[in-house]
XYZ file of C-alpha atoms in Angstrom:
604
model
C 28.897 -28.849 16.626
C 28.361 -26.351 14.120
C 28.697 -26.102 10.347
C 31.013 -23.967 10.505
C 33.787 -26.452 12.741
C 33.019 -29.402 10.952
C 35.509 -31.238 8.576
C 34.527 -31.707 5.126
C 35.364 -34.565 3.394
C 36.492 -35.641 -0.326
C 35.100 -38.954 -0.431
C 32.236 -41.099 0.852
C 29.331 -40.085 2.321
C 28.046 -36.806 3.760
C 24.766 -36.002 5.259
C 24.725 -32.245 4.607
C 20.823 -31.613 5.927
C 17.993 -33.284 7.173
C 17.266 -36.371 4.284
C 20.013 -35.003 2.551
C 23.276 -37.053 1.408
C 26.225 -35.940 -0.853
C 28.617 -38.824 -2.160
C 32.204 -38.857 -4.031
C 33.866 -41.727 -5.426
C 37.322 -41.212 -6.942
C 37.341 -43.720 -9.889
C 39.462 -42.375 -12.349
C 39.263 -45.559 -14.583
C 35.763 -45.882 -14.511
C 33.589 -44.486 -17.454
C 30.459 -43.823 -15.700
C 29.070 -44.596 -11.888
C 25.900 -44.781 -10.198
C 24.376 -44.263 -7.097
C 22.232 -47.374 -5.741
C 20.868 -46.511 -2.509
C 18.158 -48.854 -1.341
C 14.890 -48.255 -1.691
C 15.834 -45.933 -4.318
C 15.772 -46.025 -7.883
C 20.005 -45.992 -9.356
C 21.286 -42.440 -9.411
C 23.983 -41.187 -12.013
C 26.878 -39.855 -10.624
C 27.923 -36.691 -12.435
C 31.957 -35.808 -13.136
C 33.297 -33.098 -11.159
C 37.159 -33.571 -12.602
C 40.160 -34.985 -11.483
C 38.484 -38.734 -11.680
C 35.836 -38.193 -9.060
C 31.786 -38.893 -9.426
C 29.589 -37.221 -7.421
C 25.949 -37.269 -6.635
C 23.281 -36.642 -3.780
C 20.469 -38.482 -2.476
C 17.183 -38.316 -0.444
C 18.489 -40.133 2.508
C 20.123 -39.642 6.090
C 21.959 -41.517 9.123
C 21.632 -45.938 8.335
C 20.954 -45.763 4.573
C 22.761 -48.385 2.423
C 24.453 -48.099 -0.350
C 26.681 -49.329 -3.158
C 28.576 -47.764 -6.083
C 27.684 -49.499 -9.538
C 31.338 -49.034 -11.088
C 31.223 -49.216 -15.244
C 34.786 -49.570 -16.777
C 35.449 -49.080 -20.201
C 32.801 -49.981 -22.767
C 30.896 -52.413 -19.907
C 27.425 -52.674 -20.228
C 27.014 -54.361 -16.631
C 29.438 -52.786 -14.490
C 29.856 -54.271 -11.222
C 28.779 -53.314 -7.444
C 31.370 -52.351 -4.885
C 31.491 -50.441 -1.093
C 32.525 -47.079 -0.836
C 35.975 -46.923 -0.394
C 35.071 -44.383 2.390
C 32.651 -45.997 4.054
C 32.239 -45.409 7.770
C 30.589 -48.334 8.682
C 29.431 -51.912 6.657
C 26.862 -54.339 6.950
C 27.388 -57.798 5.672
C 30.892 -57.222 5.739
C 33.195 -55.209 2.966
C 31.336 -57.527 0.133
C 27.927 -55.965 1.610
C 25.834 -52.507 1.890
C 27.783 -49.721 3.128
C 26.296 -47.489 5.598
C 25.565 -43.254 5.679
C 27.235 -42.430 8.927
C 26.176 -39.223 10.390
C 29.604 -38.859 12.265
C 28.061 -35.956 15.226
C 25.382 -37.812 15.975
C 27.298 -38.974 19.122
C 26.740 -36.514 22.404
C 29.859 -36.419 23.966
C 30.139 -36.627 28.020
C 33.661 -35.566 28.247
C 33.954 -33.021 25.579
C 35.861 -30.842 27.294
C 38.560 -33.573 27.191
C 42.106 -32.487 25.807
C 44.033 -34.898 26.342
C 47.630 -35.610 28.178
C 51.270 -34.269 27.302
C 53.256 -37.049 25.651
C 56.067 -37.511 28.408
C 53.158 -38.581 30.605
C 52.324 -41.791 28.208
C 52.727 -45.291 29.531
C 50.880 -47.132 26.355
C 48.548 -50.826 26.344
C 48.471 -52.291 23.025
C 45.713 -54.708 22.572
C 43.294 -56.192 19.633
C 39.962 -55.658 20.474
C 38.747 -59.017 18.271
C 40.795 -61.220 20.759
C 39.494 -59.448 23.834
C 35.739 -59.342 22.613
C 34.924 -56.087 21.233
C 34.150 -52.705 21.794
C 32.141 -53.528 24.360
C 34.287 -56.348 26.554
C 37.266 -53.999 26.450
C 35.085 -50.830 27.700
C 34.683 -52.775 30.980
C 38.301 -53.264 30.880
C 38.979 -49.475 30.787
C 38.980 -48.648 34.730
C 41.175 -52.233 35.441
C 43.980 -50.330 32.777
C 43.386 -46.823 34.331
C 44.033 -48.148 37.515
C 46.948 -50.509 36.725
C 48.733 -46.902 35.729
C 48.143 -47.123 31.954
C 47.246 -43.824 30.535
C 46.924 -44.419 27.255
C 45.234 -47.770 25.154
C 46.737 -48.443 21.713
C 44.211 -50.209 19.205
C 45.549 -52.423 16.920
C 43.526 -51.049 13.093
C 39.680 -51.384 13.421
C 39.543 -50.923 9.741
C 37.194 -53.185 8.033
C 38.733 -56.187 6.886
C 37.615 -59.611 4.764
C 35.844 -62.333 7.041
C 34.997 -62.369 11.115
C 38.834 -62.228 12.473
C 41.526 -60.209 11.248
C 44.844 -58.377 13.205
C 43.572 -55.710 11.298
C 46.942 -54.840 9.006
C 44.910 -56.196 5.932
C 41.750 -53.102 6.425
C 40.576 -52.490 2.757
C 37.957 -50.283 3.815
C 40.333 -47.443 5.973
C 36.857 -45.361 7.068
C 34.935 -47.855 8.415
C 35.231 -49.591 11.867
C 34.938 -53.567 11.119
C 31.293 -54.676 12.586
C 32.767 -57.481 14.134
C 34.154 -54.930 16.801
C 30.776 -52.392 16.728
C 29.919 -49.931 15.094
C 31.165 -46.233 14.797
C 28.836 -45.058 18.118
C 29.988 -47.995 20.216
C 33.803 -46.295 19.256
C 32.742 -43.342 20.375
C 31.507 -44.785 23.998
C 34.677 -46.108 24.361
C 36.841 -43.679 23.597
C 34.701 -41.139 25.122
C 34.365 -43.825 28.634
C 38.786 -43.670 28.391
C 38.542 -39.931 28.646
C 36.413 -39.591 31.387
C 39.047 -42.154 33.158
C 42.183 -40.100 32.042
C 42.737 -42.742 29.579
C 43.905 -41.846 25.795
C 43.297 -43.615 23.269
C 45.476 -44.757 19.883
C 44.708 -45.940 16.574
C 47.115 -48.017 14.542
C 46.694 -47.025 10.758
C 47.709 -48.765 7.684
C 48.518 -46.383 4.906
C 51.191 -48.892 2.877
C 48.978 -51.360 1.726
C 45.728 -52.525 1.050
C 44.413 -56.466 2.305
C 44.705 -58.984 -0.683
C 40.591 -60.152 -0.354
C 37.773 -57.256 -0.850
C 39.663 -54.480 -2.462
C 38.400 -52.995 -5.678
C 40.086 -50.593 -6.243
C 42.497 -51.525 -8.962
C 39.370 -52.479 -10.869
C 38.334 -48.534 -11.041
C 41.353 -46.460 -9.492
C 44.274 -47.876 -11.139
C 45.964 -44.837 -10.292
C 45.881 -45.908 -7.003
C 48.734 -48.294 -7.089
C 52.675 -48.187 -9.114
C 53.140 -50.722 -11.666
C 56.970 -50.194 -10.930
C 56.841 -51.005 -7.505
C 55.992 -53.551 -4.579
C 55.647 -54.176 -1.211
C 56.219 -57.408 0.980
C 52.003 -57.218 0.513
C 51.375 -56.229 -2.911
C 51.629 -52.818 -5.092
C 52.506 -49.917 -3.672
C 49.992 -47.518 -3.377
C 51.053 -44.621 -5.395
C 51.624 -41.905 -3.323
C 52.625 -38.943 -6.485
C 48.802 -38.927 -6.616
C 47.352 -35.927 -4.821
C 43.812 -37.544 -4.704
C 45.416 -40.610 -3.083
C 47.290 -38.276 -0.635
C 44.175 -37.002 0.073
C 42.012 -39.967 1.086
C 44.446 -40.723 3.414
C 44.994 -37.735 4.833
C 41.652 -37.228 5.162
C 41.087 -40.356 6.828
C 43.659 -39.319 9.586
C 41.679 -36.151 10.198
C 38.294 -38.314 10.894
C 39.857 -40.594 13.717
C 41.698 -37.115 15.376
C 38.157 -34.873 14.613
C 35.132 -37.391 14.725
C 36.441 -39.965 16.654
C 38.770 -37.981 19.304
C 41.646 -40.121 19.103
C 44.215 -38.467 20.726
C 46.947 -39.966 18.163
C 47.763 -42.160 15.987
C 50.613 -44.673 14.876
C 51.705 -45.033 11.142
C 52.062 -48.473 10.146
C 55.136 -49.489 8.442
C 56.271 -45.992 6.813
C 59.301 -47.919 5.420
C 57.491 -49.439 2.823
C 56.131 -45.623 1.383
C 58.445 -44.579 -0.758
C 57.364 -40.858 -0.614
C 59.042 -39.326 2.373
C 57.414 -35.891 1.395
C 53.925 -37.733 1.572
C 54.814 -37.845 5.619
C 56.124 -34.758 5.831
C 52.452 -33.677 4.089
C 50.692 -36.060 6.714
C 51.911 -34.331 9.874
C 52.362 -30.471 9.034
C 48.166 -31.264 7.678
C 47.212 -33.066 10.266
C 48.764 -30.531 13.256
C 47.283 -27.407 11.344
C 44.199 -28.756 10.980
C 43.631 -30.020 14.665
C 42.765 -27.710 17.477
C 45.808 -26.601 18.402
C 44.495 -26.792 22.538
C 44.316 -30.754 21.677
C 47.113 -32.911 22.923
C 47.889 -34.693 19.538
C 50.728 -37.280 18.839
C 51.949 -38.942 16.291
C 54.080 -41.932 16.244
C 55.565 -43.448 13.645
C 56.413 -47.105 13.007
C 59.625 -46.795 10.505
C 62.506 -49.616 9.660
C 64.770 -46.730 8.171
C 65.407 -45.117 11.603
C 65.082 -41.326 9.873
C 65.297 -39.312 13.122
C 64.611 -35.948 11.059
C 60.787 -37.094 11.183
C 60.649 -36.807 15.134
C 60.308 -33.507 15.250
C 57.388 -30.927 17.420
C 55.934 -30.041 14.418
C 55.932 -33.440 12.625
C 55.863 -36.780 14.301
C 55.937 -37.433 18.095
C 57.974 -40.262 18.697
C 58.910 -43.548 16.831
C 58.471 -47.225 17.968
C 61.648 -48.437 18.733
C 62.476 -51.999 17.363
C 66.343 -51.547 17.767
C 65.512 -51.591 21.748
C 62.826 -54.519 21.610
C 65.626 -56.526 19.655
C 68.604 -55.844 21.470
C 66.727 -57.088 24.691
C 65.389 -60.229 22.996
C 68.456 -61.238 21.784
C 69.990 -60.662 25.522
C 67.078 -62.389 27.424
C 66.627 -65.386 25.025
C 70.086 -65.800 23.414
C 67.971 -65.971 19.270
C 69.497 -65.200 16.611
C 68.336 -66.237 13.725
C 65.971 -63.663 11.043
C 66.328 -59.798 11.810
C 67.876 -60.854 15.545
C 70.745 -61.533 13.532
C 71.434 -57.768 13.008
C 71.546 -57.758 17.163
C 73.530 -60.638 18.270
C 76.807 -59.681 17.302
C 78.347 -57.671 20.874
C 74.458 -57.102 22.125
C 75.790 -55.520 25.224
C 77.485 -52.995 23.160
C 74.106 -51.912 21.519
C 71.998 -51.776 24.429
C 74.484 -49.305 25.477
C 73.981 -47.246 22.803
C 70.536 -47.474 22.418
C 69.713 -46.785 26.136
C 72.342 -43.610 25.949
C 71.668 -42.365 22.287
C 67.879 -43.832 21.003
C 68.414 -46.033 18.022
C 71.538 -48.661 17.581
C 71.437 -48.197 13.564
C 72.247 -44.407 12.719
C 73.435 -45.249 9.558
C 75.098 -48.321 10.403
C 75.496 -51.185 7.900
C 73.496 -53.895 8.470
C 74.329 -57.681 8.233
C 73.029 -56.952 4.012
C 75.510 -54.275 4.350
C 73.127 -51.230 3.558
C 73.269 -48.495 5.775
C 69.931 -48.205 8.163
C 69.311 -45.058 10.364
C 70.408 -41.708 11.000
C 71.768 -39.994 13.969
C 69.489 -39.441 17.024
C 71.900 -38.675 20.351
C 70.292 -35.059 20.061
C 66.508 -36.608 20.375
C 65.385 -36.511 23.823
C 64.158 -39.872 25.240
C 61.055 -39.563 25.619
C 61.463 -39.666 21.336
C 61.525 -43.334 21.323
C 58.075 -45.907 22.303
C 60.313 -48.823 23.933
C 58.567 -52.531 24.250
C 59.576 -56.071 25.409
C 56.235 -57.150 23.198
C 53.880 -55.997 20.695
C 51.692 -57.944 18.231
C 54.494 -58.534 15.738
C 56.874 -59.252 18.315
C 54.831 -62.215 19.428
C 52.718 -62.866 16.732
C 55.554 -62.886 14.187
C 57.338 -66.028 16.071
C 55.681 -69.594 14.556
C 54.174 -70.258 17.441
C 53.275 -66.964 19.258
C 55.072 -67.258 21.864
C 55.350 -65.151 25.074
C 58.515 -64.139 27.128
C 56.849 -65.351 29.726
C 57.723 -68.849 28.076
C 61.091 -67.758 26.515
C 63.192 -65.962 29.225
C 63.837 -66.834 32.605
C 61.836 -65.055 34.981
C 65.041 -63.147 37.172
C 65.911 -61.238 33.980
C 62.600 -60.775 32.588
C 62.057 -58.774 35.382
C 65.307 -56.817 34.952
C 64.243 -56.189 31.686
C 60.912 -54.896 32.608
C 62.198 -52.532 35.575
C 64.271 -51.041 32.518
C 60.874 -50.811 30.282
C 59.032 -48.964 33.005
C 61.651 -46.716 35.018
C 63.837 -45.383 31.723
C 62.812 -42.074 29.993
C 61.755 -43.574 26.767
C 58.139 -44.388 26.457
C 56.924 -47.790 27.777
C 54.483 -50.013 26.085
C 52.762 -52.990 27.223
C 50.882 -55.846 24.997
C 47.539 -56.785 26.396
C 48.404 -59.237 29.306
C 52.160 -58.879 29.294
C 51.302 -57.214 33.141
C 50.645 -60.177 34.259
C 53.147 -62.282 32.584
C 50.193 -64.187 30.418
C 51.138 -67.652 28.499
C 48.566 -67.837 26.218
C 50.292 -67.126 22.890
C 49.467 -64.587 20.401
C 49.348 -66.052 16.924
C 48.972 -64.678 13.640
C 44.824 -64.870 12.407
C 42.905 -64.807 9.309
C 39.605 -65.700 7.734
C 40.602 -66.248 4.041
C 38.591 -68.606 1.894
C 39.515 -71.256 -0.938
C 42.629 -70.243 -2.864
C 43.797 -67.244 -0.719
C 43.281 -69.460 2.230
C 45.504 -72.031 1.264
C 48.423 -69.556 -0.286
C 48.344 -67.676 3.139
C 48.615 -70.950 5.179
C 51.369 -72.149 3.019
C 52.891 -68.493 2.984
C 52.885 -68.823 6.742
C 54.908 -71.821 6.985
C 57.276 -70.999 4.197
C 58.664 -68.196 5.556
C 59.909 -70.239 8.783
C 61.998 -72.663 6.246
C 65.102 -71.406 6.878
C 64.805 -71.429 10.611
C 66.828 -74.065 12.585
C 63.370 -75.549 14.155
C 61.672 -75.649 11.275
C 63.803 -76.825 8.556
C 61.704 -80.318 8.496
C 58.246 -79.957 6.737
C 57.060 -82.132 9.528
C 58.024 -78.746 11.907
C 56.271 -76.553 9.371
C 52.952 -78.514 9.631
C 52.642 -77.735 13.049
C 52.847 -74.312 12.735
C 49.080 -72.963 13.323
C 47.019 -72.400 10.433
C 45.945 -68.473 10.088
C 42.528 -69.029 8.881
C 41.740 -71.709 11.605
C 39.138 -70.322 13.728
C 41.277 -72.568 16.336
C 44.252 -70.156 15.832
C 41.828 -67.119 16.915
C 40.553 -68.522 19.944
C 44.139 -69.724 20.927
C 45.191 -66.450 20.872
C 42.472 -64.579 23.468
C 44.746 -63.050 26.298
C 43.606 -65.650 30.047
C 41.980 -62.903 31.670
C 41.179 -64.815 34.604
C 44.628 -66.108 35.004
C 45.464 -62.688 36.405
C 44.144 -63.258 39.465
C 45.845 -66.592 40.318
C 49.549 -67.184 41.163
C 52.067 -66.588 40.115
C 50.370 -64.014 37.858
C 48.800 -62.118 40.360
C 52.381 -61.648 41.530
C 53.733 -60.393 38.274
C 50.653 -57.871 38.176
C 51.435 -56.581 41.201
C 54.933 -56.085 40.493
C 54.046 -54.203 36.827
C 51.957 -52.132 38.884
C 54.367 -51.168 41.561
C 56.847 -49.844 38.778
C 54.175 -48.039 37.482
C 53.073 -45.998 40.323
C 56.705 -45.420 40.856
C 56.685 -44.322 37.479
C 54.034 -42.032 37.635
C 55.223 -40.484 40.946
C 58.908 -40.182 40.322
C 59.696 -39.905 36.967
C 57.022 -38.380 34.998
C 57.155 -34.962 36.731
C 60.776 -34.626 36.258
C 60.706 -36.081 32.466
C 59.357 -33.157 30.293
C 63.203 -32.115 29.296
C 65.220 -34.937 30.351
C 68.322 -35.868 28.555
C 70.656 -38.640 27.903
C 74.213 -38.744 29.918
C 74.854 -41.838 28.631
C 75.647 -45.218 29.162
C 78.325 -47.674 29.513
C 79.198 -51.284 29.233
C 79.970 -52.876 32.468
C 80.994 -56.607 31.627
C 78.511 -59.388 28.914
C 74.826 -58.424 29.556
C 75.816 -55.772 32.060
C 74.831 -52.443 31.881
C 74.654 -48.711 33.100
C 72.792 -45.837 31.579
C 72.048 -42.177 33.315
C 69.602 -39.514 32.675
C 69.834 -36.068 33.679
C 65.739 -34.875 34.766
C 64.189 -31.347 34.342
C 65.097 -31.254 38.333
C 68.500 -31.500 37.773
C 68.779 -35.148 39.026
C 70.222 -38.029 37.479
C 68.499 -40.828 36.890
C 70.436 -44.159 36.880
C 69.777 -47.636 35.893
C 72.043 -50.236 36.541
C 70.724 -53.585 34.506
C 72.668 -57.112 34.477
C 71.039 -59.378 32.196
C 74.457 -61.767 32.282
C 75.677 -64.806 34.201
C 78.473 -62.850 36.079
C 79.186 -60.368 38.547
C 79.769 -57.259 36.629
C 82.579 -54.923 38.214
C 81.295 -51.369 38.953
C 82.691 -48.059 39.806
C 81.068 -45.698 42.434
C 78.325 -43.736 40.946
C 77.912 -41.418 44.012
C 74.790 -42.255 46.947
C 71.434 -41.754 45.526
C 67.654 -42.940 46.354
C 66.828 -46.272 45.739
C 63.036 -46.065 43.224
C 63.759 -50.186 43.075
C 65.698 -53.299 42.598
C 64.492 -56.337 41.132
C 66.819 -58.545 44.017
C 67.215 -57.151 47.834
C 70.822 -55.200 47.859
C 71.426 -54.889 44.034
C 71.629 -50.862 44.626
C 73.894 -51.164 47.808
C 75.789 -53.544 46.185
C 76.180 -51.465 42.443
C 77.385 -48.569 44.364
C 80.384 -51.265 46.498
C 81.476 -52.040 43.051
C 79.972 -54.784 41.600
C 76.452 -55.755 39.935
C 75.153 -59.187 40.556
C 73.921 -61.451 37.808
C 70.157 -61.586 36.700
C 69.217 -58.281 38.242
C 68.691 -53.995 38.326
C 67.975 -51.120 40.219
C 67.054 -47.793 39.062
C 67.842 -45.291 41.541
C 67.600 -40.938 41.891
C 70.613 -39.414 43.061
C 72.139 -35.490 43.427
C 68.723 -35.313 45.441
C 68.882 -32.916 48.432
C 68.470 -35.104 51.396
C 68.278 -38.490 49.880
C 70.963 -39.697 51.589
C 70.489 -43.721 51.430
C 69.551 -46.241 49.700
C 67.483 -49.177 49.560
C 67.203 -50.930 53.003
């Protein structure tokens, strides 16, 4: 790459010639920083305004380092990593690392990735699954299955050998206990060459509670006058805090490839225009040739972010929690916003995107705003994710939680509707094995998190007895960890093998009938057909409708003709015929094409 293309940065470490590296710290409480770079002798870091220290050093690619923060009148100071860093060793207590970030030779450079509407998404955690490395070999199993597009849970480096990743206090740096930034760059490069993109979940609302040291000498970085569920809010009025995370956004999109990203949480920054910022900076700074997208994960519903020039799509949790409420009959926490007339809102979601568009909520604030005018393809729909699962007590699957017969309803709706299916690593084949919540906290912080845990299932029906608490696992058990590693070689055995078959069938119908006619699809709506029953259409760039008929009830649900169409699939021999004669059996769908020239019948 040349000089001239490359991103410069306003923090951490950049090798700017041969034995040659700048640094920046912003430390706007500090008094005075060095530079310790082993084998050297300490450098002082001169002030260049606005709270930054910078200095350069005779060293390239591997050197370690450490910032020597002094604060106030101390004499000492103390040692901490760069907040910047692109890679550790030792962990975020040890040496960081001078990355030279174009060292890697790409094989697919020429790679520009895929057009949104084409996106069927795998979310996994590389820690559970083995690393970098395991997970490469993985990559031609999830091209073939009819993924095109892996979703990494946050590779930031976090405090200890396991993490989920949402607790990253160093953003630039991939943790070592997945690799390090070249073994990234095989992978993502490795996806490419398969037609696989790749996503990166980042964390901008909060930092991790062990190994941050920031509030020591950026005090700035945080409000005093505001928290999160996880701490202080990072103060987002700053423009040098904008900035480094900004920035950081540009090196997964320009060093790393990633060909998007999803936001964390956005509900918990309270500086909309911060967003705004984000996006309009990120897609003028990114070769406009690229295929980038941006999803956002966002509790506040605000549809005006979806937008070309701003955010891609949003993860939609009104969808996932509808269906759970249908297919396990919970109620109890946020399902509680869901269970009152949950046929009612699947409707709505299915014909208009999100349920709350400014809707009061059982608290009776208003959540959402309108989004009937966003297309479909808008909204990232899931049956699981990480918090989905990993938010329960005891991890638990829907393979374990629904019955089977509408499971499989629910997952012909996932795969055939317009919106934008994702998959949790091992959901294709219906896994067991749960997915807990994991730490490795130490001493105090170990025991408040393990406590934490359990306390916040007190007011839950199953765990109202202390005795029911105790069981739940403990986060910093290495147990917990291992307990949650997806079983791989279940996948191969019945009835799993089944399942996998069955994901992949709805796939490859996926890919060849309703991709090409999704680019400019639109809502027709939908309609309540009887409890759990329901029917939703789609008009497709070809003019034909798309129609799902899904009964997740007990009943036969009463029907009226929808006019003869092509049959893509039914979860229970007849279901179509049957939809069309007037009435929907229990514990089933079909999705079906029709206003198709010459499709004239349907399922045999």
């Amino acid at each position: 790459m040349n000089e001239a293309d490359r991103l410069h940065y306003t923090f951490g470490a950049q090798v700017i010639g041969p034995q040659w590296t700048q640094f920046s710290l912003w430390a706007p409480s500090a008094s005075r920083v060095d530079l310790e770079v082993e084998g050297l002798a300490p450098i002082a870091m001169a002030h260049a305004g606005e709270g930054r220290f910078v200095g350069g050093a005779p060293c390239d690619h591997g050197a370690r380092y450490r910032y020597r923060v002094f604060v106030g009148g101390a004499t000492q100071g103390i040692a901490v990593a760069d907040p910047a860093s692109r890679a550790q060793e030792g962990g975020v207590e040890g040496a960081s690392l001078v990355i030279d970030p174009y060292q890697h030779a790409w094989r697919h450079a020429d790679w520009q990735g895929r057009p949104w509407h084409e996106t069927v998404l795998y979310e996994l955690h590389l820690g559970a699954l083995g690393g970098l490395e395991a997970v490469r070999r993985e990559l031609p199993y999830l091209a073939e299955l009819g993924i095109t597009a892996v979703e990494l849970m946050p590779v930031a480096a976090f405090p200890g050998a396991r993490n989920w990743g949402y607790d990253g206090v160093l953003p630039y740096a991939v943790d070592e206990a997945y690799g390090d930034p070249g073994a990234l760059k095989a992978f993502i490069d490795d996806a490419h060459g398969l037609g696989l993109m790749v996503f990166l979940d980042v964390v901008y609302n909060h930092f991790g509670p062990d190994g941050n040291y920031l509030p020591h000498y950026a005090g700035a970085f945080f409000r005093g006058d505001r928290q999160t569920p996880w701490g202080p809010a990072i103060d987002f009025r700053q423009p040098m805090v904008r900035r480094f995370f900004i920035e950081n956004a540009l090196m997964w999109l320009d060093e790393y490839r990633f060909d998007g990203l999803r936001f964390d949480a956005v509900h918990a920054i309270g500086e909309r225009d911060f967003l705004v910022e984000m996006a309009e900076t990120l897609r003028s700074r990114i070769d406009p040739r690229r295929y980038v997208h941006l999803v956002l994960e966002n509790e506040h519903n605000d549809a005006d972010l979806i937008d070309l020039c701003l955010f891609t799509a949003q993860w939609n949790d009104d969808w996932h929690n509808v269906m759970h409420v249908m297919l396990t009959g919970e109620s109890e926490g946020y399902y509680g916003d869901f269970a009152d007339a949950p046929t009612h809102k699947l409707a709505r979601c299915l014909g208009e995107g999100f349920i709350y568009q400014g809707d009061a909520t059982r608290q009776g604030a208003p959540r959402g705003t309108p989004s009937a005018h966003l297309p479909p393809t808008a909204f990232v729909a899931f049956l699981q994710n990480h918090d989905q699962i990993g938010n329960r007590a005891m991890g638990e699957r829907l393979s374990r939680l629904a019955r089977q017969e509408t499971l499989a309803a629910a997952t012909l709706s996932l795969l055939l509707s317009p919106m934008v299916p994702l998959l949790f690593m091992g959901e294709e084949w219906a896994s067991e094995q749960p997915f807990l919540f994991f730490t490795d906290h130490h001493d105090a912080l170990a025991e408040a998190v393990r406590e934490g845990r359990r306390a916040e299932f007190a007011a839950f029906s199953a765990f109202r007895d202390p005795a029911s608490r105790a069981l739940i696992p403990d986060p910093n058990d290495a147990a917990t960890f291992e307990a949650s590693r997806p079983d791989i070689e279940a996948r191969d055995t019945s009835p799993h093998a089944e399942w996998l078959a069955f994901v992949r069938h709805l796939l490859a119908i996926r890919h060849a009938e309703i991709v090409p006619r999704l680019d400019g699809a639109r809502a027709l709506g939908a309609e309540t057909l009887d409890e759990g029953a329901v029917v939703a259409r789609w008009q497709m760039n070809d003019d034909t409708h798309l129609v799902i008929a899904l009964n997740l009830g007990e009943r036969t649900a009463a029907t009226r003709a929808f006019g003869v169409g092509r049959c893509l699939y039914e979860t229970r021999e007849g279901v179509a015929m049957a939809t069309e004669s007037g009435s929907l059996p229990p514990r089933c769908a079909a999705a079906w094409l029709k206003q198709v020239p010459g499709d004239e019948e349907l399922c045999a």
